[in-house]
CSV table of C-alpha atoms and ligand atoms in Angstrom, one decimal:
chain,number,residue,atom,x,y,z
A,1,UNK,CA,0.0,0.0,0.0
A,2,UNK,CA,1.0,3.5,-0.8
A,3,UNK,CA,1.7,6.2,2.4
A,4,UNK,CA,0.6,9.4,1.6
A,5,UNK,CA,1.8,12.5,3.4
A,6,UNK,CA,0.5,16.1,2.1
A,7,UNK,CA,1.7,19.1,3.7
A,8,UNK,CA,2.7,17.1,7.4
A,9,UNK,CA,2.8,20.4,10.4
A,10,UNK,CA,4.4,19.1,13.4
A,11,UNK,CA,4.4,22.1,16.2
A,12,UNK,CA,5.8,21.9,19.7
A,13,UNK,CA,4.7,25.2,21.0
A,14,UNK,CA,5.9,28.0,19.1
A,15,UNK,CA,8.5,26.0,17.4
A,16,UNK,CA,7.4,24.8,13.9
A,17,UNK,CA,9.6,21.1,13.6
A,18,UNK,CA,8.1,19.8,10.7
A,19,UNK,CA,6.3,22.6,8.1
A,20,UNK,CA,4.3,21.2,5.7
A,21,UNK,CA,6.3,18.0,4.1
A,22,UNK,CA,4.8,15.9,1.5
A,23,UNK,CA,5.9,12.7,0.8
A,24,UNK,CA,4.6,9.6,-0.9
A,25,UNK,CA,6.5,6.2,-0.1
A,26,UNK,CA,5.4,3.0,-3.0
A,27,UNK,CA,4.9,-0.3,-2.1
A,28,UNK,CA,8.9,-1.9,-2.7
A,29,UNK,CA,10.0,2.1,-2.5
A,30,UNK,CA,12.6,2.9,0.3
A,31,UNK,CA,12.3,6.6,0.7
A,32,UNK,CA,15.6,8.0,3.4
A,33,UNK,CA,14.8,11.6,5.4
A,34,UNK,CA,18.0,12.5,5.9
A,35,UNK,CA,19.5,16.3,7.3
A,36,UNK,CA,21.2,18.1,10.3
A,37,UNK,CA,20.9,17.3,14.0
A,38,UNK,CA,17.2,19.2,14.7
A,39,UNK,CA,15.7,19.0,10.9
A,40,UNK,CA,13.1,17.4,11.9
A,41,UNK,CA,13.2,14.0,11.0
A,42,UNK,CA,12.3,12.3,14.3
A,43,UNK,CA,9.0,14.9,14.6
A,44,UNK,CA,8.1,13.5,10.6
A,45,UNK,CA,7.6,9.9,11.4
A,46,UNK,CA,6.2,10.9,15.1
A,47,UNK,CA,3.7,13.4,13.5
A,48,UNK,CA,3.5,10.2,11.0
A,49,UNK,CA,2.7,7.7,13.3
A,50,UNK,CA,0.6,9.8,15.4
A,51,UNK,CA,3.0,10.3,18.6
A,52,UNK,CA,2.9,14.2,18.2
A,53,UNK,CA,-0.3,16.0,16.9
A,54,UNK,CA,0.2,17.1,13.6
A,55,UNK,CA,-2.4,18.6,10.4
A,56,UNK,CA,-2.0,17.6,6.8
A,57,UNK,CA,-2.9,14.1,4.9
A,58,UNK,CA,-1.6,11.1,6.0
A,59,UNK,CA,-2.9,7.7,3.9
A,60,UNK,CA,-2.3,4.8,3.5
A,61,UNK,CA,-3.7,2.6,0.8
A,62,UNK,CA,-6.1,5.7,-0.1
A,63,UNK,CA,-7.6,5.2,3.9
A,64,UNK,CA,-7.2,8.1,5.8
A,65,UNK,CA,-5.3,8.4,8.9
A,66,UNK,CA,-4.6,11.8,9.9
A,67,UNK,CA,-6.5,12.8,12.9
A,68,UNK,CA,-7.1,8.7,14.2
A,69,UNK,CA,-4.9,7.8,17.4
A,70,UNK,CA,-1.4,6.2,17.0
A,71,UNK,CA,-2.8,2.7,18.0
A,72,UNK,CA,-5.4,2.9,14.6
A,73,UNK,CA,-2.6,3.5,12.2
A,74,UNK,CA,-0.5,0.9,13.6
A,75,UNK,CA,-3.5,-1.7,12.8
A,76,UNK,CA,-4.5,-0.1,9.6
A,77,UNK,CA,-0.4,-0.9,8.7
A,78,UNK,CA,1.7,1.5,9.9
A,79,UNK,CA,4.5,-0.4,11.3
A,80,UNK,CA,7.2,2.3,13.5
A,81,UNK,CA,10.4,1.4,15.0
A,82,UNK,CA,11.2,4.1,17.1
A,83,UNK,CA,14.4,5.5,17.9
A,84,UNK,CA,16.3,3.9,20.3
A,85,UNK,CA,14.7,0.3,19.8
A,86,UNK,CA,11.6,0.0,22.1
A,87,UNK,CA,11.5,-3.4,23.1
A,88,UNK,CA,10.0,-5.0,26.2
A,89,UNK,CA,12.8,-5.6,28.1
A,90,UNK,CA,11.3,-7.9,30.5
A,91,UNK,CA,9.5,-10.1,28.4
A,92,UNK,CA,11.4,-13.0,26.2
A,93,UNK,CA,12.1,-12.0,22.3
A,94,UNK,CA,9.3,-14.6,21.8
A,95,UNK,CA,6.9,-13.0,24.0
A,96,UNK,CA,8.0,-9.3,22.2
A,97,UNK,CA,7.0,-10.7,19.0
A,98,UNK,CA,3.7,-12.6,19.7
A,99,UNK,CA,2.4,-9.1,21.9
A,100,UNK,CA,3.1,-7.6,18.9
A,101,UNK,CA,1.3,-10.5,16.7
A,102,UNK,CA,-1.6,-10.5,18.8
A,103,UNK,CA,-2.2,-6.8,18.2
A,104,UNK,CA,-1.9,-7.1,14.3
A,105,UNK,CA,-5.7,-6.7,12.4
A,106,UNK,CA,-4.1,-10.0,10.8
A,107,UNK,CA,-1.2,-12.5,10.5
A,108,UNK,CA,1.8,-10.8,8.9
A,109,UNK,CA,2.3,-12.0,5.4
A,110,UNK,CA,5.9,-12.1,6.1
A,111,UNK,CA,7.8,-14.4,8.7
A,112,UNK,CA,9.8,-11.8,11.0
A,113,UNK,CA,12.2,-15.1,11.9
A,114,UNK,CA,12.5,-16.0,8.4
A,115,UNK,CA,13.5,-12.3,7.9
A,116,UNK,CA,15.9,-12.0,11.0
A,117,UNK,CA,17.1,-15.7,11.7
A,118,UNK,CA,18.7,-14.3,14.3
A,119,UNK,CA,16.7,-14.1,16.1
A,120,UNK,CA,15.7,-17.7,16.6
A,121,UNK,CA,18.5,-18.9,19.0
A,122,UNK,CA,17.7,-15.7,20.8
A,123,UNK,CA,13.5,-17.2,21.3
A,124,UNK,CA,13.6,-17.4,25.1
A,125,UNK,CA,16.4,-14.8,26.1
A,126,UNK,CA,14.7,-11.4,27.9
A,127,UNK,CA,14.8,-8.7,25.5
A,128,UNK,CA,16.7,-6.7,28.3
A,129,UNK,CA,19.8,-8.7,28.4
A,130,UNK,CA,20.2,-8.6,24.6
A,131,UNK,CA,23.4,-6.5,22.8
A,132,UNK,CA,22.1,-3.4,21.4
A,133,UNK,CA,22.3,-4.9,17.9
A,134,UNK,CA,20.3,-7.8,18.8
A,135,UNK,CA,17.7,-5.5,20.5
A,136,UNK,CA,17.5,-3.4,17.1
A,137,UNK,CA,16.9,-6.9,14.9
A,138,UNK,CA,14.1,-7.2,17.5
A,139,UNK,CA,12.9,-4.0,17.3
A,140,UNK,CA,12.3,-4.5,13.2
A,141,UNK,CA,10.8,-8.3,13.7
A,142,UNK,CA,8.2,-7.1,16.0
A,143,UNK,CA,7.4,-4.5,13.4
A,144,UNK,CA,7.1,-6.9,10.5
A,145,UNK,CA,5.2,-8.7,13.0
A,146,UNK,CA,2.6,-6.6,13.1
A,147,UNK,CA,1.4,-7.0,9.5
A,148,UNK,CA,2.2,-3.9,8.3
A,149,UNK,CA,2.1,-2.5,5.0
A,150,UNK,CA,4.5,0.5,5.4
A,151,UNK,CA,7.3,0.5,8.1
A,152,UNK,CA,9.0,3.8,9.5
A,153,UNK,CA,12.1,3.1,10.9
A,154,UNK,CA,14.1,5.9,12.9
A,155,UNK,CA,18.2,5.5,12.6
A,156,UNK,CA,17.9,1.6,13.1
A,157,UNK,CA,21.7,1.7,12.8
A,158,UNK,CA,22.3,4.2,15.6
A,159,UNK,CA,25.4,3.1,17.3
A,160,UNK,CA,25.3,-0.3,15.7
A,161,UNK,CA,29.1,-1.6,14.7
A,162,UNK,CA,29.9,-1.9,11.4
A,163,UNK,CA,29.1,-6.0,10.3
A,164,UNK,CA,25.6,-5.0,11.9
A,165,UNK,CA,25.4,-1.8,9.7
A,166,UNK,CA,25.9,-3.9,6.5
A,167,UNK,CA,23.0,-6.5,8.5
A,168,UNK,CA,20.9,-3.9,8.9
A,169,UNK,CA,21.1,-2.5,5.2
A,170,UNK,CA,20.3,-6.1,4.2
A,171,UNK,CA,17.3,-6.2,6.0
A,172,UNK,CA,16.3,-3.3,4.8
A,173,UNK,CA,17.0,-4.0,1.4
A,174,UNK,CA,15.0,-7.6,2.3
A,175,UNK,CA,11.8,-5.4,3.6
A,176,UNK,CA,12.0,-2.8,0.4
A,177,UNK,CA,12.0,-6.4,-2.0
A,178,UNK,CA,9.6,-7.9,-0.2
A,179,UNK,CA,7.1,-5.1,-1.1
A,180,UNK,CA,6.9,-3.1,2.1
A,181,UNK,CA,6.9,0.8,1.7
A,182,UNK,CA,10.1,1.6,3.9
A,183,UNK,CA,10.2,5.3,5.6
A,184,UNK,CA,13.6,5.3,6.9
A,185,UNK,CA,15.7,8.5,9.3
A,186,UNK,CA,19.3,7.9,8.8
A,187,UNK,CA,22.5,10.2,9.8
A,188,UNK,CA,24.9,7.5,8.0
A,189,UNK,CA,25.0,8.3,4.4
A,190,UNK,CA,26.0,5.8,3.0
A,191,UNK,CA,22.9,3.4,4.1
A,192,UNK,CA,20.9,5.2,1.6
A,193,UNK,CA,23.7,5.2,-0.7
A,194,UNK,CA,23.9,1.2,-1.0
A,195,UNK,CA,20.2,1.0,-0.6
A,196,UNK,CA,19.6,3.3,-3.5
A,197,UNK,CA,17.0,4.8,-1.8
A,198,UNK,CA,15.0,7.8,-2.5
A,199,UNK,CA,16.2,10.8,-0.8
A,200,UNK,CA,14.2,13.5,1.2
A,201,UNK,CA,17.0,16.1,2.0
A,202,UNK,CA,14.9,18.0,5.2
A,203,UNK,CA,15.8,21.2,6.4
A,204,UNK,CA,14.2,23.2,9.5
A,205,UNK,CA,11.5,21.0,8.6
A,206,UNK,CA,11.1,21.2,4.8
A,207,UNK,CA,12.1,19.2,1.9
A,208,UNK,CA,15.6,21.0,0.8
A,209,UNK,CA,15.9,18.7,-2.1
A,210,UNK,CA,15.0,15.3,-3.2
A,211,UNK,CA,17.5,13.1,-5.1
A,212,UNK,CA,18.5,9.7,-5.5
A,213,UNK,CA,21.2,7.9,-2.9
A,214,UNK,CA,23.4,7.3,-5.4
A,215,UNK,CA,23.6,10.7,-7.0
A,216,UNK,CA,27.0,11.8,-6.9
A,217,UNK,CA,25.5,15.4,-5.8
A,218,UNK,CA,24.1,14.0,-2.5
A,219,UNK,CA,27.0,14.6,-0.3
A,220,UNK,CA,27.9,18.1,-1.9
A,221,UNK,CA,23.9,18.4,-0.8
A,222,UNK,CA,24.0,17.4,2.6
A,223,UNK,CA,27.2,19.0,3.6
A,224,UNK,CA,25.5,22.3,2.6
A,225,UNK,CA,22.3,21.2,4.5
A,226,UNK,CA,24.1,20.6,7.4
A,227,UNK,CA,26.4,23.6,7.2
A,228,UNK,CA,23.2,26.0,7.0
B,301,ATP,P1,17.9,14.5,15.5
B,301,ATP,O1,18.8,13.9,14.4
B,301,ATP,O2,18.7,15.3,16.5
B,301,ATP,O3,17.0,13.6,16.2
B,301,ATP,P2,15.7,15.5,13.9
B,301,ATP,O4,16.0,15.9,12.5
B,301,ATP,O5,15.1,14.1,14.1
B,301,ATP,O6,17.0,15.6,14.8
B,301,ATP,P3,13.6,16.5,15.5
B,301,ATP,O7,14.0,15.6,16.7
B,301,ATP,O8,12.4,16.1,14.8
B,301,ATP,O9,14.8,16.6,14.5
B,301,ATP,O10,13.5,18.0,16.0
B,301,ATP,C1,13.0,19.1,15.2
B,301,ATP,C2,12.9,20.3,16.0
B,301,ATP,O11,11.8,20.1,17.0
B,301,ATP,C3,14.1,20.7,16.8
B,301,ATP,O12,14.2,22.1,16.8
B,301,ATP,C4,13.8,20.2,18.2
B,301,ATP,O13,14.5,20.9,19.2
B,301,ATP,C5,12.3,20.3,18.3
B,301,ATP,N1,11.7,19.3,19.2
B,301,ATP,C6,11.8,18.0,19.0
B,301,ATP,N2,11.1,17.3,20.0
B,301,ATP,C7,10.6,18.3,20.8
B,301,ATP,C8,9.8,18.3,21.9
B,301,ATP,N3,9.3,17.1,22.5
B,301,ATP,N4,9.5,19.5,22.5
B,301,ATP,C9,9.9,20.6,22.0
B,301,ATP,N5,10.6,20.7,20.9
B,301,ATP,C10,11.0,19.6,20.3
């Protein structure tokens, strides 16, 4: 299914953080928000997912979703992995992902352990006492879990080393193929370099430029952006 976003306003008092983006993620499309510390990447997928009020259009397969509450869009298949990997740390990873199952609208067409293997030797470990790498592959299974149709994903390789960088481009590259529409935050370049993705350059809150990741201009682009 397609996300829609026209003209996205996220406010937190008097400061504007997100002012009036529009973006449109495809079903096997991985669109990349990427800018300066403060651009206001977090506030679009929170505005997004219905953790901040916002106004604009959000939609997704044509079904509205703007103005419904944050648990709606996550069973009309809005799938969010937040920043800093919200897992329940004192359940098992199995008991993470069947919560997550059990509040799915329907079974996920995908299997999250055939996506992230991993993650079965891991079944009956607490979440808690999981590496930070493991805790972010858990993170994205218990989205997929879900049975969503679009997953937002903010920096899911924050301080991740780099073999579980290259992991976590696979996956995404894995959740992109297998026809998801993939809204991804990044500060590391080059994931939406080798994912090719498509490129939302945002800047106090506003689309700067749009390009693809491997156009030679994007890191002249961002090194402006961020400089600014
Ligand atoms: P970062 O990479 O640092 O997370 P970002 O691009 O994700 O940055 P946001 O976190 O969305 O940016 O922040 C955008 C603007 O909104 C910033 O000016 C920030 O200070 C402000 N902001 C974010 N969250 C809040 C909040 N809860 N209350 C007030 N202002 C906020």
């Amino acid at each position: 299914m397609t996300l829609t976003v026209t003209e996205l306003r996220v406010r937190y008092g008097g400061v504007t953080a997100v002012d009036g983006l529009s973006l449109t993620v495809e079903p096997g499309q991985c669109v990349a928000l990427l800018g300066a510390n403060g651009a206001g990447k977090t506030s679009t997928l929170r505005g997004i997912g219905g953790l901040e009020p916002s106004t604009g259009g959000i939609q997704l397969g044509g079904k509205r979703l703007d103005g419904t509450p944050a648990s709606r869009r996550a069973r009309a298949g809005l799938g969010h992995v937040l920043e800093n990997r919200h897992v329940f740390k004192s359940l098992t990873v199995a008991e993470n992902l069947k919560v997550a199952a059990g509040r799915a609208s329907e079974p996920s067409p995908v299997d999250p352990l055939g996506l992230l293997p991993e993650l079965r030797d891991l079944l009956h470990r607490k979440a808690g006492g999981l590496s930070g790498g493991q805790q972010q592959m858990l993170a994205i299974a218990r989205a997929v879990a879900g049975a969503p149709q679009a997953i937002m994903l903010d920096e899911p390789t924050n301080g991740l080393a780099p073999k579980l960088v290259d992991r976590t481009v696979g996956i995404l590259a894995d959740l992109r193929d297998a026809g998801f529409a993939i809204l991804l935050v990044e500060q590391r370049l080059e994931v939406a370099q080798q994912l090719d993705a498509d490129v939302v350059v945002l800047r106090h809150g506003r689309a700067e430029r749009r390009l693809r990741g491997t156009d030679p201009e994007l890191p002249d682009v961002l090194h402006t952006a961020y400089l600014s």
